[in-house]
N, CA, C and O of each residue as an XYZ file, in Angstrom:
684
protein
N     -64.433    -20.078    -34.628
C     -63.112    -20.622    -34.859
C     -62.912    -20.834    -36.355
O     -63.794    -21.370    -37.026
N     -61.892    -20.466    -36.827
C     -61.336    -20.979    -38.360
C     -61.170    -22.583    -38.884
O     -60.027    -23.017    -38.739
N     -61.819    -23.203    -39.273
C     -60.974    -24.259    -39.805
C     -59.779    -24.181    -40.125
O     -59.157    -23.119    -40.139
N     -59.116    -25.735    -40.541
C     -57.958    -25.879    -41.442
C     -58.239    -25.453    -42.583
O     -57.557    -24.667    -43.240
N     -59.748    -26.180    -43.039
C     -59.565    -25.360    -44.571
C     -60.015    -24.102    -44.778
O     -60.200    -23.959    -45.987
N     -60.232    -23.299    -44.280
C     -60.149    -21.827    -44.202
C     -58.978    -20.829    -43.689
O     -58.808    -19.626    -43.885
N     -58.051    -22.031    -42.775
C     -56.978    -21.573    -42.878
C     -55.724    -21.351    -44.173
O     -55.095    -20.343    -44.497
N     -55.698    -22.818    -44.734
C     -55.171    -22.997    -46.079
C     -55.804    -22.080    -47.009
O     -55.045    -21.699    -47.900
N     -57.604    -21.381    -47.066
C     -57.395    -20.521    -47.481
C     -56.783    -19.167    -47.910
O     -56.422    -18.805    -49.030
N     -56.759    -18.465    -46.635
C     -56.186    -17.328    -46.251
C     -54.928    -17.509    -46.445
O     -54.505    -16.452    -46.914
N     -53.918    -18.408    -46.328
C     -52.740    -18.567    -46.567
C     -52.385    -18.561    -47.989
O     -51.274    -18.254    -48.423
N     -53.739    -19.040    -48.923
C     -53.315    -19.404    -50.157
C     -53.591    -17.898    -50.512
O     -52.870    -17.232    -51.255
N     -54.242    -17.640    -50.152
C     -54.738    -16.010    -50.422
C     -53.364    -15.088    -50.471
O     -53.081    -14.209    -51.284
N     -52.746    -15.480    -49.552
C     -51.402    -14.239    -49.405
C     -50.622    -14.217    -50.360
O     -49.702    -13.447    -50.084
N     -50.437    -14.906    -51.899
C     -50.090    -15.287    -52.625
C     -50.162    -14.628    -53.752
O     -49.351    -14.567    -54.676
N     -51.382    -14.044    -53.588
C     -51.231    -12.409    -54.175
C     -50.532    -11.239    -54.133
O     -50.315    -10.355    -54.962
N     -50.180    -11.441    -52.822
C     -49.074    -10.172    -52.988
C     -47.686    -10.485    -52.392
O     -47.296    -10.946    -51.319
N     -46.846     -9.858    -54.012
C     -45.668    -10.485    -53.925
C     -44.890    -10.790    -52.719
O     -44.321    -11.849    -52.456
N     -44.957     -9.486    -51.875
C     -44.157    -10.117    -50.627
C     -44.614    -11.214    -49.326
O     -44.010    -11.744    -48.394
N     -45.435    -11.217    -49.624
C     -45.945    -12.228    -48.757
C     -45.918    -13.677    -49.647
O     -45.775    -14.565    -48.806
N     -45.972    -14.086    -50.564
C     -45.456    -14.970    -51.252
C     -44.912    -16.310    -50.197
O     -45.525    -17.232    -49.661
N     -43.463    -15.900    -50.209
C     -42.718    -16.706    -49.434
C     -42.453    -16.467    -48.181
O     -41.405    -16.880    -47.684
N     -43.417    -15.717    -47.428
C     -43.172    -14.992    -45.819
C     -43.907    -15.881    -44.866
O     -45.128    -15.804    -44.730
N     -42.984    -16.917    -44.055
C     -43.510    -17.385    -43.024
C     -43.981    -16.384    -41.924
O     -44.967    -16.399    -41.186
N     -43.021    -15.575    -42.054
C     -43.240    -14.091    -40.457
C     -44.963    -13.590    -40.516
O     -45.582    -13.392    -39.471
N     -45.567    -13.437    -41.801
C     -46.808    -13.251    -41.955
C     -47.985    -14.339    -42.269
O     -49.079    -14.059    -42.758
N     -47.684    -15.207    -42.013
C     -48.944    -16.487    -42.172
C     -49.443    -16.385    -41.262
O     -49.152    -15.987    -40.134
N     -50.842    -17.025    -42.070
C     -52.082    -17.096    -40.716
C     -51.905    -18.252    -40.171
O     -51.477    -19.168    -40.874
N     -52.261    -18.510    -38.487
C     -52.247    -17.395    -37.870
C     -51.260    -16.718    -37.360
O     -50.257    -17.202    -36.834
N     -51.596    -15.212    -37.547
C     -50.335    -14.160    -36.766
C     -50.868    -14.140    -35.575
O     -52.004    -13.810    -35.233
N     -49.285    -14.805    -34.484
C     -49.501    -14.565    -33.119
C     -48.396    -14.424    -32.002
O     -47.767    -15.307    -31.419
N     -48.326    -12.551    -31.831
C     -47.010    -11.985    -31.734
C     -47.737    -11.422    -30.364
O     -48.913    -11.122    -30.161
N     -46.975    -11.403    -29.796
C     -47.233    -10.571    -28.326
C     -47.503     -9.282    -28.543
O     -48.344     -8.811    -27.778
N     -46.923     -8.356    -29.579
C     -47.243     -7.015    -29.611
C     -46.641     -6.690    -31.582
O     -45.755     -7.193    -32.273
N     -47.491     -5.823    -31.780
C     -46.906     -5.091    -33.334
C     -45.761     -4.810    -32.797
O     -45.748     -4.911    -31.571
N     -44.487     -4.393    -33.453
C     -42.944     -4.267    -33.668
C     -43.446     -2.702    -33.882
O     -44.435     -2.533    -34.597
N     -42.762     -1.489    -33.254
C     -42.687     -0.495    -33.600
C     -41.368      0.008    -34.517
O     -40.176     -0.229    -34.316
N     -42.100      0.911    -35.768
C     -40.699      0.837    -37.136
C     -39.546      0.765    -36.847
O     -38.705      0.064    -37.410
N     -39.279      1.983    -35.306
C     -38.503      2.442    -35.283
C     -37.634      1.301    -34.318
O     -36.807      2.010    -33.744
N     -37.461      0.132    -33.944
C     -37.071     -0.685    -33.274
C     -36.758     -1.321    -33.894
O     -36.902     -0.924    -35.051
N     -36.089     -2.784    -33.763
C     -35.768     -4.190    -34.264
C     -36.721     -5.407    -33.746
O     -37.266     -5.568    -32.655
N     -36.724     -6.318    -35.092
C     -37.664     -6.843    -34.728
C     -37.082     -8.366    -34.306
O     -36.446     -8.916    -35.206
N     -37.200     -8.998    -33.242
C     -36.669     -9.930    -32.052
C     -35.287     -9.223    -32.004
O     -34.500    -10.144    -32.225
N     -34.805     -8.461    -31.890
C     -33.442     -7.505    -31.513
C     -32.638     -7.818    -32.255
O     -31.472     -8.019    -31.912
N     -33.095     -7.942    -33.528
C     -32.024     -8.144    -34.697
C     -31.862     -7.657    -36.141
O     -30.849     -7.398    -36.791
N     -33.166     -7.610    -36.445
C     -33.255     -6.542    -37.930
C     -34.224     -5.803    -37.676
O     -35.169     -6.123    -36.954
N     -34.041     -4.417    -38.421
C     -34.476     -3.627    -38.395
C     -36.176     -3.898    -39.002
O     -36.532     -4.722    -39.845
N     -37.063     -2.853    -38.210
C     -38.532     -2.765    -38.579
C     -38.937     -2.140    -39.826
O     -39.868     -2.460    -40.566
N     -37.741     -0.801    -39.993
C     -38.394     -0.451    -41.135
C     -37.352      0.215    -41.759
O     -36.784      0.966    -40.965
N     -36.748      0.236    -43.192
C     -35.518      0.023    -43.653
C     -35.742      1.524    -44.412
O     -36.548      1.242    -45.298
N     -35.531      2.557    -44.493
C     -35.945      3.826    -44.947
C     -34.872      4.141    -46.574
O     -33.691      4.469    -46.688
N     -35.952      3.855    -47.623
C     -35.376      3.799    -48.637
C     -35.873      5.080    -49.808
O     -36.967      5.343    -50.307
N     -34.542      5.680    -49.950
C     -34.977      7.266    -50.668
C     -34.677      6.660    -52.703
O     -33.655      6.376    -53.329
N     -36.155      6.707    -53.084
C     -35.918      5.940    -54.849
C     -35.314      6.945    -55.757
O     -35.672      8.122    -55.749
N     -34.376      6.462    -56.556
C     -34.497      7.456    -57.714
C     -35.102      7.546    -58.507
O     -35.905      6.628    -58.672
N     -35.106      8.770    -59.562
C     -36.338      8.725    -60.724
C     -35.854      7.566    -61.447
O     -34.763      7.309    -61.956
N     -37.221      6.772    -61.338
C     -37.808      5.838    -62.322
C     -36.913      4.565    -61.912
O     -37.006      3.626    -62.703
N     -36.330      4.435    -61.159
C     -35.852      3.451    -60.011
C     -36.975      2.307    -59.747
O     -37.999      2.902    -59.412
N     -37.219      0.761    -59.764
C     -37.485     -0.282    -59.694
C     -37.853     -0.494    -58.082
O     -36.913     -0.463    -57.289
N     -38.882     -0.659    -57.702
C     -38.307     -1.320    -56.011
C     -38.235     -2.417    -55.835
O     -39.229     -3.018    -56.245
N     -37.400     -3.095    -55.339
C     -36.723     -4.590    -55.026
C     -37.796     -4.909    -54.348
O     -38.422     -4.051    -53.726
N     -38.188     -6.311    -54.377
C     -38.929     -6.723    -53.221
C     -37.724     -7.552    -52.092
O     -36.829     -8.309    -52.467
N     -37.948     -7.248    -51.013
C     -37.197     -7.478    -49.659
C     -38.362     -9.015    -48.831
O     -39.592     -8.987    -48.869
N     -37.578    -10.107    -48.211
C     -38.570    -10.791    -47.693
C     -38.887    -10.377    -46.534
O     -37.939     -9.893    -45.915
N     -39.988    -10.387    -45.946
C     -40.346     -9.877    -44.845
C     -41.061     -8.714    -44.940
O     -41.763     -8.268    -44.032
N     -40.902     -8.207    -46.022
C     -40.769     -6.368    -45.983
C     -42.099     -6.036    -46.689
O     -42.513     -6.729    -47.618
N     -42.554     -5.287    -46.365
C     -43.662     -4.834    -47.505
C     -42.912     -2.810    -48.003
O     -42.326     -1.907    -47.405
N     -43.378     -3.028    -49.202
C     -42.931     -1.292    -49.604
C     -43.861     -0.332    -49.196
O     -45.033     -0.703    -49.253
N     -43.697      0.546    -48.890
C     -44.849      1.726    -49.129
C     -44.201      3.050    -48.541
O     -43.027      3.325    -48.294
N     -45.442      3.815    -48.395
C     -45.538      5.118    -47.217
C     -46.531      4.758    -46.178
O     -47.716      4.443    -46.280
N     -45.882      4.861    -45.326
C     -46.422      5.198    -44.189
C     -45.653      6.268    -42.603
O     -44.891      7.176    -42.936
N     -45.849      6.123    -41.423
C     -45.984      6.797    -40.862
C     -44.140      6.873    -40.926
O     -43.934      8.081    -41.045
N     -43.121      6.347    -40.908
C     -41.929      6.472    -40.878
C     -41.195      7.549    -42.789
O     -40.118      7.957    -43.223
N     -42.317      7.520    -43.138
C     -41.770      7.494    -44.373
C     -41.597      6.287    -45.120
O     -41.614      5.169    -44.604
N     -41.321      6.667    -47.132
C     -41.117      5.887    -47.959
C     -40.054      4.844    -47.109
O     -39.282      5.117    -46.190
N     -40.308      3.635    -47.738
C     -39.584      2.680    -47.283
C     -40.217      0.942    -47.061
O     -41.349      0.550    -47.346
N     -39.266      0.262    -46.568
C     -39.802     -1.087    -46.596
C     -40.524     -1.283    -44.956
O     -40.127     -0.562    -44.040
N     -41.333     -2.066    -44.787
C     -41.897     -2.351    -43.114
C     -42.158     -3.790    -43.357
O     -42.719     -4.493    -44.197
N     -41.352     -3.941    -41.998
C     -41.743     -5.483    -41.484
C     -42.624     -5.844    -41.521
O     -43.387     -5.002    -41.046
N     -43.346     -7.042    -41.947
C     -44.378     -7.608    -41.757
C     -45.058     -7.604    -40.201
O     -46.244     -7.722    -39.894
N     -44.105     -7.460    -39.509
C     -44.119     -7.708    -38.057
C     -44.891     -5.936    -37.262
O     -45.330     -5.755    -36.126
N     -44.775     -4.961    -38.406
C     -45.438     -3.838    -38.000
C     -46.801     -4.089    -38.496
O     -47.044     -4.895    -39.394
N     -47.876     -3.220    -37.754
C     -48.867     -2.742    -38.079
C     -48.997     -1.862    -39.392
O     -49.994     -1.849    -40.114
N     -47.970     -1.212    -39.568
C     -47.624      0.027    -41.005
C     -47.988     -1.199    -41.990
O     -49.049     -1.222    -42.613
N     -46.939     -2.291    -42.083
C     -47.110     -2.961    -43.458
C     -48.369     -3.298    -43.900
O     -48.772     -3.329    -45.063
N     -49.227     -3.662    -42.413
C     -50.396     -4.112    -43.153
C     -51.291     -3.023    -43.498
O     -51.874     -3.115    -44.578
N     -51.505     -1.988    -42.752
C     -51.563     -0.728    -43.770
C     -51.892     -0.418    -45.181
O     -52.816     -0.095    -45.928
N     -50.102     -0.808    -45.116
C     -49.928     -0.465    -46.599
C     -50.459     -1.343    -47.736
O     -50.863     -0.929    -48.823
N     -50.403     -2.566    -47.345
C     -51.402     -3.893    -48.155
C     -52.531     -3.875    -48.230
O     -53.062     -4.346    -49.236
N     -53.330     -3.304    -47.154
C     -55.212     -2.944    -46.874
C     -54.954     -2.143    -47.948
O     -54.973     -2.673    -49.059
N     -54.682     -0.803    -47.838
C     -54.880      0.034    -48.910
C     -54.678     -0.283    -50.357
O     -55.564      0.128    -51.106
N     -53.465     -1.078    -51.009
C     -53.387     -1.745    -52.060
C     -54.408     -2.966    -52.728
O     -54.645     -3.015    -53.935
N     -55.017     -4.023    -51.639
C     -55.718     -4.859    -52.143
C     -57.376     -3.571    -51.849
O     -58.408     -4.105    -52.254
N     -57.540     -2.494    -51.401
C     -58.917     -2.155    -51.430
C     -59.012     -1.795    -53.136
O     -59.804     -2.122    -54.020
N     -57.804     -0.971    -53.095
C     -57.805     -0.633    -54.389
C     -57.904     -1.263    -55.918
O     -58.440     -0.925    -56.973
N     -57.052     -2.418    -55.430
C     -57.196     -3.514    -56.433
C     -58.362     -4.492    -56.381
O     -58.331     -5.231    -57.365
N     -59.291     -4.721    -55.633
C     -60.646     -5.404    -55.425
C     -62.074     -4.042    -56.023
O     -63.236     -4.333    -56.304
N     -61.468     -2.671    -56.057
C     -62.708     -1.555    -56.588
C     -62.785     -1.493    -58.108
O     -63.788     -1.218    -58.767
N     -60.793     -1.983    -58.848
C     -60.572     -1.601    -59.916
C     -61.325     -3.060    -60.819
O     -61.184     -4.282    -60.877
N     -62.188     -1.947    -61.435
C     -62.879     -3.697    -62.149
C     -64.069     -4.104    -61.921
O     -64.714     -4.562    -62.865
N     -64.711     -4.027    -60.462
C     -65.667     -4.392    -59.844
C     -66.791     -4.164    -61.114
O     -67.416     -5.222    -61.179
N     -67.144     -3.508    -61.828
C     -68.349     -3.735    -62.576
C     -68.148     -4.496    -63.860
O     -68.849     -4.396    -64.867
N     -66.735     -5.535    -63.631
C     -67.196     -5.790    -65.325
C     -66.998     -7.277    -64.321
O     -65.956     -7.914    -64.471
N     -67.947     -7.722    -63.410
C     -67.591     -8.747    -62.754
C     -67.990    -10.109    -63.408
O     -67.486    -11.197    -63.129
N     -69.032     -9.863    -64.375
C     -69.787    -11.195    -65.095
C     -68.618    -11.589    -66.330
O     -68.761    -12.641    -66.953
N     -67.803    -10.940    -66.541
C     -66.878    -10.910    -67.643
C     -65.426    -11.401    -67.183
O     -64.656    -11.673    -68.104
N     -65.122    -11.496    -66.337
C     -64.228    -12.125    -65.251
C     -63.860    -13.704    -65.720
O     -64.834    -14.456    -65.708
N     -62.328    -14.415    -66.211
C     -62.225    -15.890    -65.984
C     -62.330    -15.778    -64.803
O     -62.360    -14.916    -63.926
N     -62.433    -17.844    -65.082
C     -62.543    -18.431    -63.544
C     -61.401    -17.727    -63.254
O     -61.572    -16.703    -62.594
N     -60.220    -18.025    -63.592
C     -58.765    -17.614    -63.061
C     -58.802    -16.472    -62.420
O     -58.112    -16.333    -61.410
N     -59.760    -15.267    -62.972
C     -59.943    -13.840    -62.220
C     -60.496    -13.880    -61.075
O     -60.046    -13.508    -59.990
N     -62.027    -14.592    -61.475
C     -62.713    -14.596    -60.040
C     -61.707    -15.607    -58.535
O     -61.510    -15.335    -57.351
N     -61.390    -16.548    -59.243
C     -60.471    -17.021    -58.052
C     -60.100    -16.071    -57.663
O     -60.777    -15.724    -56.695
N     -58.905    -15.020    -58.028
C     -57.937    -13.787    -57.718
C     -58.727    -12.804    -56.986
O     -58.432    -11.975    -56.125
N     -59.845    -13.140    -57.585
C     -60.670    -11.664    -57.142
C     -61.332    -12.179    -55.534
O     -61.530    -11.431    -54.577
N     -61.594    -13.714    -55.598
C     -62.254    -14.173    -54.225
C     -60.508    -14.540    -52.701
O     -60.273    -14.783    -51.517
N     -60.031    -14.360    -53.708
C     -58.264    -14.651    -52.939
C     -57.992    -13.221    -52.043
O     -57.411    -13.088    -50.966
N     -58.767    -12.016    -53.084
C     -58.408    -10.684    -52.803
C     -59.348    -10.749    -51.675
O     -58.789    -10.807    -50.580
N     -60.886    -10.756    -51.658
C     -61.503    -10.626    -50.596
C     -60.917    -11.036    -49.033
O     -60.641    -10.384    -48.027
N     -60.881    -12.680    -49.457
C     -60.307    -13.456    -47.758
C     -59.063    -12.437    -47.616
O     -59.290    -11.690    -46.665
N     -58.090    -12.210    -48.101
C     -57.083    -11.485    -48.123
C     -57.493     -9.932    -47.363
O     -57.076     -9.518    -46.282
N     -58.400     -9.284    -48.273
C     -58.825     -8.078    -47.375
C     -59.156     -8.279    -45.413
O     -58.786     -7.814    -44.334
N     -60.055     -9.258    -45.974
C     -60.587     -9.414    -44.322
C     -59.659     -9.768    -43.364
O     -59.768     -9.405    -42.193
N     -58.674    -10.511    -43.814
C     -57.773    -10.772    -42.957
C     -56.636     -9.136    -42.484
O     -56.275     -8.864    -41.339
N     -56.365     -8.458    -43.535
C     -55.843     -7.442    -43.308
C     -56.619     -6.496    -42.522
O     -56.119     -5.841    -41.607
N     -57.760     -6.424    -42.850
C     -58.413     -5.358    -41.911
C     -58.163     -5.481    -40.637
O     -57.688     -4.544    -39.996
N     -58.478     -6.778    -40.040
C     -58.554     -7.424    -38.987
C     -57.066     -7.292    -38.193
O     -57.024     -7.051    -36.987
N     -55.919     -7.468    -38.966
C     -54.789     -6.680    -38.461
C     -54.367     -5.541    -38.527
O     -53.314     -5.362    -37.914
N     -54.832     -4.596    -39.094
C     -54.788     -2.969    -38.720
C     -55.624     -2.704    -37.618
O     -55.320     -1.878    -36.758
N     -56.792     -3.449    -37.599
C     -57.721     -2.942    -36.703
C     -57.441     -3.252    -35.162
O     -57.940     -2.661    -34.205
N     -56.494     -4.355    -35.133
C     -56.155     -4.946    -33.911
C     -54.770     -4.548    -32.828
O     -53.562     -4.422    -33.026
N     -55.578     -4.443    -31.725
C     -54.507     -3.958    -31.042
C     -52.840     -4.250    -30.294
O     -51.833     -3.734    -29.810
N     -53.741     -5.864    -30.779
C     -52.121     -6.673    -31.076
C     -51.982     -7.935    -31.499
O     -52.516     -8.685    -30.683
N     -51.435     -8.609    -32.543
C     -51.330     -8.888    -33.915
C     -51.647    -10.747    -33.425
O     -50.807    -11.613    -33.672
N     -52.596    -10.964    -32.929
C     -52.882    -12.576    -32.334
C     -54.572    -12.947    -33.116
O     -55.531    -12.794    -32.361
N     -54.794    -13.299    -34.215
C     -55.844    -13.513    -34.615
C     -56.746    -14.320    -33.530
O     -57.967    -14.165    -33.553
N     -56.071    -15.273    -32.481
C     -57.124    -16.142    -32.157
C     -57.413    -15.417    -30.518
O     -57.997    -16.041    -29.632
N     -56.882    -14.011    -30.346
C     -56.985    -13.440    -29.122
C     -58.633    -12.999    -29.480
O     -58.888    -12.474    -30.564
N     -59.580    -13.234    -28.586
C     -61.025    -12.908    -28.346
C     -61.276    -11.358    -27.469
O     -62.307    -10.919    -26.958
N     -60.217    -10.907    -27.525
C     -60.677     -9.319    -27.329
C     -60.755     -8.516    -27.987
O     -60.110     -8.622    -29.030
N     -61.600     -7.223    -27.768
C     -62.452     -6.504    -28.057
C     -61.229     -5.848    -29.150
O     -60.047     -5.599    -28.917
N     -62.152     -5.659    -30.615
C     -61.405     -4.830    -31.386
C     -61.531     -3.385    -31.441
O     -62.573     -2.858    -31.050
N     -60.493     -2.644    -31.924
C     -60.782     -0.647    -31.869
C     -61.469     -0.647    -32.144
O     -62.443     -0.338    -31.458
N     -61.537     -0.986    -33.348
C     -63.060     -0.520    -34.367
C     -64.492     -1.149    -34.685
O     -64.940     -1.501    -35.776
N     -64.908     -1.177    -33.792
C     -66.415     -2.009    -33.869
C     -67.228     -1.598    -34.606
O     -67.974     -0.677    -34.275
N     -67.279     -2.179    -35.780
C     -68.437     -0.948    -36.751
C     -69.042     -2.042    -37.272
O     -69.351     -1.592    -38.376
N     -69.638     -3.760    -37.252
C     -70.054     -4.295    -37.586
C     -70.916     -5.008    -36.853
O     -70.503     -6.167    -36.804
N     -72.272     -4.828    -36.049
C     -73.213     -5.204    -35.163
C     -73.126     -6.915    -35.402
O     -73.175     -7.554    -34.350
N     -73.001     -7.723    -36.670
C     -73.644     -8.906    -36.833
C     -72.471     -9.525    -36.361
O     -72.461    -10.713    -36.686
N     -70.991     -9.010    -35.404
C     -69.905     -9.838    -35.188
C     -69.681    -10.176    -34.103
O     -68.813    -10.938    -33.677
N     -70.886     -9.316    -33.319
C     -71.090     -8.962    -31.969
C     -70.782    -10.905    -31.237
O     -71.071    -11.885    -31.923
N     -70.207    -11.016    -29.871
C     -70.116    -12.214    -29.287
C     -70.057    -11.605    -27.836
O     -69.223    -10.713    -27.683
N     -71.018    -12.047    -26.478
C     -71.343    -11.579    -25.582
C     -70.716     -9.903    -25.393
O     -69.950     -9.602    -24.478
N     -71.282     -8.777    -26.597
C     -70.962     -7.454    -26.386
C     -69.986     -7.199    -26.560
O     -69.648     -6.062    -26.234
N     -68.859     -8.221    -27.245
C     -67.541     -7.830    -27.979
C     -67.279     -8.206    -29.460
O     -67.768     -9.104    -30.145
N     -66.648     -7.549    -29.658
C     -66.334     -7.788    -31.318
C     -64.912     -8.682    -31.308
O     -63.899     -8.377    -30.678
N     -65.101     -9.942    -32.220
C     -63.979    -10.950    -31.698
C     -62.815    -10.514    -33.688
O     -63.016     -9.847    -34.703
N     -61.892    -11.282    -33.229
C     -60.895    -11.382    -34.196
C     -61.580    -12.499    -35.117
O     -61.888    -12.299    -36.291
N     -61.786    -13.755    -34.399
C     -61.705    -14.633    -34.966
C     -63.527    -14.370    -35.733
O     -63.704    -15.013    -36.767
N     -64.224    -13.871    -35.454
C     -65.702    -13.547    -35.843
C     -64.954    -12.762    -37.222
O     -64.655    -13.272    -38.301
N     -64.858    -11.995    -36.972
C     -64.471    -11.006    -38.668
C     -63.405    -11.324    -39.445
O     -63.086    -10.611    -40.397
N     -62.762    -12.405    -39.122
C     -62.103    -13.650    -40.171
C     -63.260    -14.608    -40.456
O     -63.414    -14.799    -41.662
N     -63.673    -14.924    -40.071
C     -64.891    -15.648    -40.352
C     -65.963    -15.655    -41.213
O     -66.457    -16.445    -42.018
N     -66.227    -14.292    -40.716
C     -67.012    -13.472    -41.857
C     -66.625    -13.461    -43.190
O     -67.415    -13.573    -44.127
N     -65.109    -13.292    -43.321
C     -64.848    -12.790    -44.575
C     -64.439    -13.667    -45.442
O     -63.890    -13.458    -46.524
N     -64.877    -15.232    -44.659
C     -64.348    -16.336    -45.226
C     -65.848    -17.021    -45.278
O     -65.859    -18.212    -45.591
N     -67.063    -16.415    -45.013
C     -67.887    -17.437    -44.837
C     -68.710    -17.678    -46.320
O     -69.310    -18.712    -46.613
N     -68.603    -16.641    -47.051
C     -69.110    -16.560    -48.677
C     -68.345    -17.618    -49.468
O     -68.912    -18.368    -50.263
N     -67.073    -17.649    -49.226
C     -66.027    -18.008    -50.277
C     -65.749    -19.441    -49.733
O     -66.172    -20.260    -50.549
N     -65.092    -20.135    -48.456
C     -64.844    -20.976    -48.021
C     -65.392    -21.493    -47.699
O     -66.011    -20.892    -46.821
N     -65.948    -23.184    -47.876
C     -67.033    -23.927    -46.665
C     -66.329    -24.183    -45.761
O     -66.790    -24.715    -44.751
């Protein structure tokens, strides 16, 4: 199980990336009956995924709710409420947690905070791409089982690989 203060972690964590900032729709914990597919509305009222064609050298707005990227609909914004957005955030914070990695002793505190914000942050994202529907404290079996030490009577739990990725950084 997560604590509170490992919850306030992960929350403080989302703070890194701009759109999640001010996004209640994405705080931990996420616990939605099912991912929002793009192409639908999400509680039957705004759209999942807002399909936005940039011009050269065009700015992208940040949208609340929305994360930017590519993914499977095409360029455009995705609900927090899809599986795509988080996607698109896994791939951005992997990238931004590799860039750097060896000059780690050279790091302010201020970095390493950012840099330990990025980790809880990763784990939590993985954990929602990987999941088959978007309830951190649901105890069933995840797609991707590729970590033996998360194992809980022969299943791989949600709340185990949040845990994990909070157990270095958070007491």
């Amino acid at each position: 199980m997560v604590s509170s203060s490992q919850s306030y972690a992960i929350n403080k964590s989302f703070q890194e990336i701009p759109e999640l900032r001010k996004s209640i729709a994405a705080q931990f914990p996420l616990e939605l009956p099912q991912w929002v597919d793009p192409s639908h509305k999400v509680n039957n009222k705004i759209a999942a995924f807002i399909p936005y064609q940039r011009q050269h050298n065009e700015l992208v707005e940040l949208r609340h709710d929305y994360v930017w990227g590519l993914s499977t609909h095409g360029p455009g914004y995705y609900h927090v409420h899809t599986k795509q957005a988080y996607k698109i955030l896994l791939h951005r914070v992997r990238k931004d947690i590799t860039k750097g990695a060896r000059l780690i002793s050279k790091y302010s505190p201020e970095e390493r905070e950012r840099r330990n914000n990025l980790k809880i942050l990763h784990g939590v994202l993985q954990v929602r791409v990987e999941s088959k529907r978007p309830d951190e404290f649901d105890a069933t079996q995840l797609d991707n089982q590729r970590n033996p030490s998360l194992v809980n009577n022969g299943k791989f739990t949600r709340t185990a690989l949040i845990g994990s990725a909070l157990a270095a950084i958070v007491p």
